[in-house]
Amino acid sequence: MKYKLLVSLCIILALLFTGVSVYAIYGKSVTSHVKVIQSGGGGGGGNVLLEFYQDENCTQVCNLVEWGDVTQGALQTRDNMFYVKNIGTLSTIITGTHSLPVGVGTFTVQFKQANNWVVSRSLNIGQSCGTQGVITILQTSPLGDCSFNIIVEGQ
């Protein structure tokens, strides 16, 4: 009995010191993170500069939108996921795109205009609007974390 215990202990120690590990993998959902990036540009005596905020009053800068767990085959909508404010010196038309990998699903970003969600809209100097994100995860999407960018461009 002592011999079997000693052999088992030696095997465990050998596995630990050689870096070999044995474990089981279990997945249940796709977690998605988004890194929000700022878009800027312009020319001709002014510039388009956009900033993203967590709150409607545009006082708390937004750097990350956390979607949490989204199961395979699911669709999730988030109204006012962040607010876009034109802090530049030119009015602009804003549009949105993303970098969600094709094998994971689809993503749409829209902007609040009056009581509707639209794919592009004008944003005057100092004006802000809410954004809506709709993420659809494919039934065949790989399990695990997924980071992607939401890009808002001013033209």
PDB file of C-alpha atoms in Angstrom:
ATOM      1  CA  MET A   1       0.000   0.000   0.000  1.00  0.00           C
ATOM      2  CA  LYS A   2       2.809   2.431   0.895  1.00  0.00           C
ATOM      3  CA  TYR A   3       4.555   1.511  -2.366  1.00  0.00           C
ATOM      4  CA  LYS A   4       1.452   2.347  -4.485  1.00  0.00           C
ATOM      5  CA  LEU A   5       0.982   5.632  -2.646  1.00  0.00           C
ATOM      6  CA  LEU A   6       4.648   6.548  -3.183  1.00  0.00           C
ATOM      7  CA  VAL A   7       4.463   5.693  -6.914  1.00  0.00           C
ATOM      8  CA  SER A   8       1.262   7.732  -7.311  1.00  0.00           C
ATOM      9  CA  LEU A   9       2.843  10.695  -5.529  1.00  0.00           C
ATOM     10  CA  CYS A  10       5.939  10.474  -7.753  1.00  0.00           C
ATOM     11  CA  ILE A  11       3.790  10.446 -10.908  1.00  0.00           C
ATOM     12  CA  ILE A  12       1.818  13.488  -9.740  1.00  0.00           C
ATOM     13  CA  LEU A  13       5.018  15.384  -8.880  1.00  0.00           C
ATOM     14  CA  ALA A  14       6.569  14.442 -12.230  1.00  0.00           C
ATOM     15  CA  LEU A  15       3.525  15.768 -14.079  1.00  0.00           C
ATOM     16  CA  LEU A  16       3.616  19.023 -12.114  1.00  0.00           C
ATOM     17  CA  PHE A  17       7.332  19.615 -12.680  1.00  0.00           C
ATOM     18  CA  THR A  18       7.270  18.763 -16.396  1.00  0.00           C
ATOM     19  CA  GLY A  19       4.367  21.098 -17.080  1.00  0.00           C
ATOM     20  CA  VAL A  20       2.057  18.345 -18.274  1.00  0.00           C
ATOM     21  CA  SER A  21      -1.475  18.835 -17.098  1.00  0.00           C
ATOM     22  CA  VAL A  22      -4.567  16.746 -17.439  1.00  0.00           C
ATOM     23  CA  TYR A  23      -7.953  18.462 -17.368  1.00  0.00           C
ATOM     24  CA  ALA A  24     -11.399  18.313 -18.855  1.00  0.00           C
ATOM     25  CA  ILE A  25     -12.874  21.080 -21.005  1.00  0.00           C
ATOM     26  CA  TYR A  26     -16.530  22.019 -20.695  1.00  0.00           C
ATOM     27  CA  GLY A  27     -18.071  24.911 -22.564  1.00  0.00           C
ATOM     28  CA  LYS A  28     -21.504  26.404 -22.257  1.00  0.00           C
ATOM     29  CA  SER A  29     -21.542  29.812 -23.945  1.00  0.00           C
ATOM     30  CA  VAL A  30     -19.766  32.421 -25.990  1.00  0.00           C
ATOM     31  CA  THR A  31     -18.582  35.447 -24.064  1.00  0.00           C
ATOM     32  CA  SER A  32     -18.027  38.548 -26.160  1.00  0.00           C
ATOM     33  CA  HIS A  33     -16.028  41.616 -25.245  1.00  0.00           C
ATOM     34  CA  VAL A  34     -15.816  44.779 -27.284  1.00  0.00           C
ATOM     35  CA  LYS A  35     -13.066  47.348 -27.293  1.00  0.00           C
ATOM     36  CA  VAL A  36     -14.534  50.683 -28.364  1.00  0.00           C
ATOM     37  CA  ILE A  37     -12.115  52.821 -30.348  1.00  0.00           C
ATOM     38  CA  GLN A  38     -12.252  56.498 -31.163  1.00  0.00           C
ATOM     39  CA  SER A  39     -12.573  57.704 -34.730  1.00  0.00           C
ATOM     40  CA  GLY A  40     -11.124  61.024 -35.811  1.00  0.00           C
ATOM     41  CA  GLY A  41     -10.144  62.808 -38.971  1.00  0.00           C
ATOM     42  CA  GLY A  42     -11.347  65.630 -41.090  1.00  0.00           C
ATOM     43  CA  GLY A  43      -9.633  68.516 -42.758  1.00  0.00           C
ATOM     44  CA  GLY A  44     -10.310  71.866 -44.338  1.00  0.00           C
ATOM     45  CA  GLY A  45     -10.045  73.992 -41.189  1.00  0.00           C
ATOM     46  CA  GLY A  46     -11.957  71.697 -38.864  1.00  0.00           C
ATOM     47  CA  ASN A  47     -12.020  68.152 -37.648  1.00  0.00           C
ATOM     48  CA  VAL A  48     -14.371  65.324 -36.867  1.00  0.00           C
ATOM     49  CA  LEU A  49     -13.674  63.866 -33.458  1.00  0.00           C
ATOM     50  CA  LEU A  50     -15.951  61.405 -31.711  1.00  0.00           C
ATOM     51  CA  GLU A  51     -15.932  60.264 -28.090  1.00  0.00           C
ATOM     52  CA  PHE A  52     -17.851  57.387 -26.491  1.00  0.00           C
ATOM     53  CA  TYR A  53     -19.583  57.623 -23.129  1.00  0.00           C
ATOM     54  CA  GLN A  54     -21.356  55.223 -20.772  1.00  0.00           C
ATOM     55  CA  ASP A  55     -24.060  57.698 -19.771  1.00  0.00           C
ATOM     56  CA  GLU A  56     -26.558  59.906 -21.584  1.00  0.00           C
ATOM     57  CA  ASN A  57     -25.050  63.072 -20.050  1.00  0.00           C
ATOM     58  CA  CYS A  58     -21.676  62.152 -21.608  1.00  0.00           C
ATOM     59  CA  THR A  59     -19.656  62.432 -18.402  1.00  0.00           C
ATOM     60  CA  GLN A  60     -18.218  58.881 -18.078  1.00  0.00           C
ATOM     61  CA  VAL A  61     -15.948  57.800 -20.957  1.00  0.00           C
ATOM     62  CA  CYS A  62     -16.711  54.325 -22.287  1.00  0.00           C
ATOM     63  CA  ASN A  63     -13.756  52.063 -23.142  1.00  0.00           C
ATOM     64  CA  LEU A  64     -15.413  48.638 -23.006  1.00  0.00           C
ATOM     65  CA  VAL A  65     -18.863  47.200 -23.676  1.00  0.00           C
ATOM     66  CA  GLU A  66     -19.318  43.870 -21.905  1.00  0.00           C
ATOM     67  CA  TRP A  67     -21.893  41.524 -23.428  1.00  0.00           C
ATOM     68  CA  GLY A  68     -21.551  38.727 -20.889  1.00  0.00           C
ATOM     69  CA  ASP A  69     -22.528  35.177 -21.794  1.00  0.00           C
ATOM     70  CA  VAL A  70     -24.444  34.710 -25.041  1.00  0.00           C
ATOM     71  CA  THR A  71     -25.403  31.151 -25.941  1.00  0.00           C
ATOM     72  CA  GLN A  72     -24.895  29.602 -29.353  1.00  0.00           C
ATOM     73  CA  GLY A  73     -27.815  30.357 -31.682  1.00  0.00           C
ATOM     74  CA  ALA A  74     -28.951  33.366 -29.612  1.00  0.00           C
ATOM     75  CA  LEU A  75     -29.671  36.971 -30.541  1.00  0.00           C
ATOM     76  CA  GLN A  76     -29.140  39.770 -28.006  1.00  0.00           C
ATOM     77  CA  THR A  77     -30.042  43.446 -28.386  1.00  0.00           C
ATOM     78  CA  ARG A  78     -28.659  46.226 -26.217  1.00  0.00           C
ATOM     79  CA  ASP A  79     -30.169  49.706 -26.472  1.00  0.00           C
ATOM     80  CA  ASN A  80     -27.899  52.585 -25.452  1.00  0.00           C
ATOM     81  CA  MET A  81     -24.852  50.329 -25.198  1.00  0.00           C
ATOM     82  CA  PHE A  82     -22.845  53.559 -25.318  1.00  0.00           C
ATOM     83  CA  TYR A  83     -23.344  57.171 -26.400  1.00  0.00           C
ATOM     84  CA  VAL A  84     -21.459  58.874 -29.231  1.00  0.00           C
ATOM     85  CA  LYS A  85     -20.658  62.585 -28.958  1.00  0.00           C
ATOM     86  CA  ASN A  86     -19.199  64.820 -31.640  1.00  0.00           C
ATOM     87  CA  ILE A  87     -16.439  66.724 -29.816  1.00  0.00           C
ATOM     88  CA  GLY A  88     -14.852  67.965 -33.061  1.00  0.00           C
ATOM     89  CA  THR A  89     -15.278  71.237 -34.897  1.00  0.00           C
ATOM     90  CA  LEU A  90     -17.287  69.938 -37.885  1.00  0.00           C
ATOM     91  CA  SER A  91     -20.726  68.384 -38.174  1.00  0.00           C
ATOM     92  CA  THR A  92     -20.586  64.829 -39.495  1.00  0.00           C
ATOM     93  CA  ILE A  93     -22.544  61.821 -40.688  1.00  0.00           C
ATOM     94  CA  ILE A  94     -21.791  58.793 -38.485  1.00  0.00           C
ATOM     95  CA  THR A  95     -21.922  55.143 -39.500  1.00  0.00           C
ATOM     96  CA  GLY A  96     -20.890  51.995 -37.693  1.00  0.00           C
ATOM     97  CA  THR A  97     -19.141  48.754 -38.434  1.00  0.00           C
ATOM     98  CA  HIS A  98     -17.447  45.976 -36.447  1.00  0.00           C
ATOM     99  CA  SER A  99     -14.740  43.319 -36.491  1.00  0.00           C
ATOM    100  CA  LEU A 100     -16.714  40.334 -35.136  1.00  0.00           C
ATOM    101  CA  PRO A 101     -15.245  37.217 -36.817  1.00  0.00           C
ATOM    102  CA  VAL A 102     -17.536  35.730 -39.490  1.00  0.00           C
ATOM    103  CA  GLY A 103     -17.488  32.263 -37.883  1.00  0.00           C
ATOM    104  CA  VAL A 104     -18.829  33.674 -34.602  1.00  0.00           C
ATOM    105  CA  GLY A 105     -21.903  35.530 -35.822  1.00  0.00           C
ATOM    106  CA  THR A 106     -23.170  38.913 -36.939  1.00  0.00           C
ATOM    107  CA  PHE A 107     -23.274  42.335 -35.316  1.00  0.00           C
ATOM    108  CA  THR A 108     -25.175  45.506 -36.184  1.00  0.00           C
ATOM    109  CA  VAL A 109     -24.690  48.952 -34.688  1.00  0.00           C
ATOM    110  CA  GLN A 110     -27.387  51.631 -35.077  1.00  0.00           C
ATOM    111  CA  PHE A 111     -27.871  55.161 -33.814  1.00  0.00           C
ATOM    112  CA  LYS A 112     -30.796  56.810 -32.046  1.00  0.00           C
ATOM    113  CA  GLN A 113     -32.575  59.491 -34.084  1.00  0.00           C
ATOM    114  CA  ALA A 114     -35.842  60.773 -32.617  1.00  0.00           C
ATOM    115  CA  ASN A 115     -37.652  57.540 -31.650  1.00  0.00           C
ATOM    116  CA  ASN A 116     -35.986  55.324 -34.243  1.00  0.00           C
ATOM    117  CA  TRP A 117     -32.768  53.346 -34.642  1.00  0.00           C
ATOM    118  CA  VAL A 118     -30.952  54.178 -37.911  1.00  0.00           C
ATOM    119  CA  VAL A 119     -27.737  52.899 -39.556  1.00  0.00           C
ATOM    120  CA  SER A 120     -26.378  56.407 -40.148  1.00  0.00           C
ATOM    121  CA  ARG A 121     -27.250  59.889 -38.973  1.00  0.00           C
ATOM    122  CA  SER A 122     -25.933  63.426 -38.793  1.00  0.00           C
ATOM    123  CA  LEU A 123     -24.266  64.571 -35.606  1.00  0.00           C
ATOM    124  CA  ASN A 124     -23.743  68.304 -35.125  1.00  0.00           C
ATOM    125  CA  ILE A 125     -20.906  69.792 -33.101  1.00  0.00           C
ATOM    126  CA  GLY A 126     -21.484  69.000 -29.418  1.00  0.00           C
ATOM    127  CA  GLN A 127     -24.430  66.684 -30.181  1.00  0.00           C
ATOM    128  CA  SER A 128     -24.656  63.098 -28.893  1.00  0.00           C
ATOM    129  CA  CYS A 129     -26.834  60.060 -29.480  1.00  0.00           C
ATOM    130  CA  GLY A 130     -27.330  56.571 -28.106  1.00  0.00           C
ATOM    131  CA  THR A 131     -26.258  53.435 -29.923  1.00  0.00           C
ATOM    132  CA  GLN A 132     -27.952  50.077 -30.278  1.00  0.00           C
ATOM    133  CA  GLY A 133     -26.053  46.848 -30.733  1.00  0.00           C
ATOM    134  CA  VAL A 134     -27.551  43.606 -31.993  1.00  0.00           C
ATOM    135  CA  ILE A 135     -25.362  40.524 -31.777  1.00  0.00           C
ATOM    136  CA  THR A 136     -26.361  37.145 -33.202  1.00  0.00           C
ATOM    137  CA  ILE A 137     -24.213  34.147 -32.291  1.00  0.00           C
ATOM    138  CA  LEU A 138     -24.208  31.257 -34.754  1.00  0.00           C
ATOM    139  CA  GLN A 139     -25.338  27.832 -33.560  1.00  0.00           C
ATOM    140  CA  THR A 140     -21.955  26.524 -34.811  1.00  0.00           C
ATOM    141  CA  SER A 141     -19.881  29.288 -33.223  1.00  0.00           C
ATOM    142  CA  PRO A 142     -16.789  28.131 -31.331  1.00  0.00           C
ATOM    143  CA  LEU A 143     -17.151  28.295 -27.556  1.00  0.00           C
ATOM    144  CA  GLY A 144     -15.121  30.708 -25.460  1.00  0.00           C
ATOM    145  CA  ASP A 145     -14.210  34.382 -25.262  1.00  0.00           C
ATOM    146  CA  CYS A 146     -14.361  36.604 -28.326  1.00  0.00           C
ATOM    147  CA  SER A 147     -13.160  40.187 -28.509  1.00  0.00           C
ATOM    148  CA  PHE A 148     -14.076  42.506 -31.344  1.00  0.00           C
ATOM    149  CA  ASN A 149     -14.159  46.220 -32.100  1.00  0.00           C
ATOM    150  CA  ILE A 150     -17.176  48.430 -32.686  1.00  0.00           C
ATOM    151  CA  ILE A 151     -16.083  51.188 -35.035  1.00  0.00           C
ATOM    152  CA  VAL A 152     -18.001  54.460 -35.474  1.00  0.00           C
ATOM    153  CA  GLU A 153     -16.819  56.671 -38.297  1.00  0.00           C
ATOM    154  CA  GLY A 154     -17.584  60.298 -39.002  1.00  0.00           C
ATOM    155  CA  GLN A 155     -17.543  61.482 -42.630  1.00  0.00           C
TER     156      GLN A 155
END
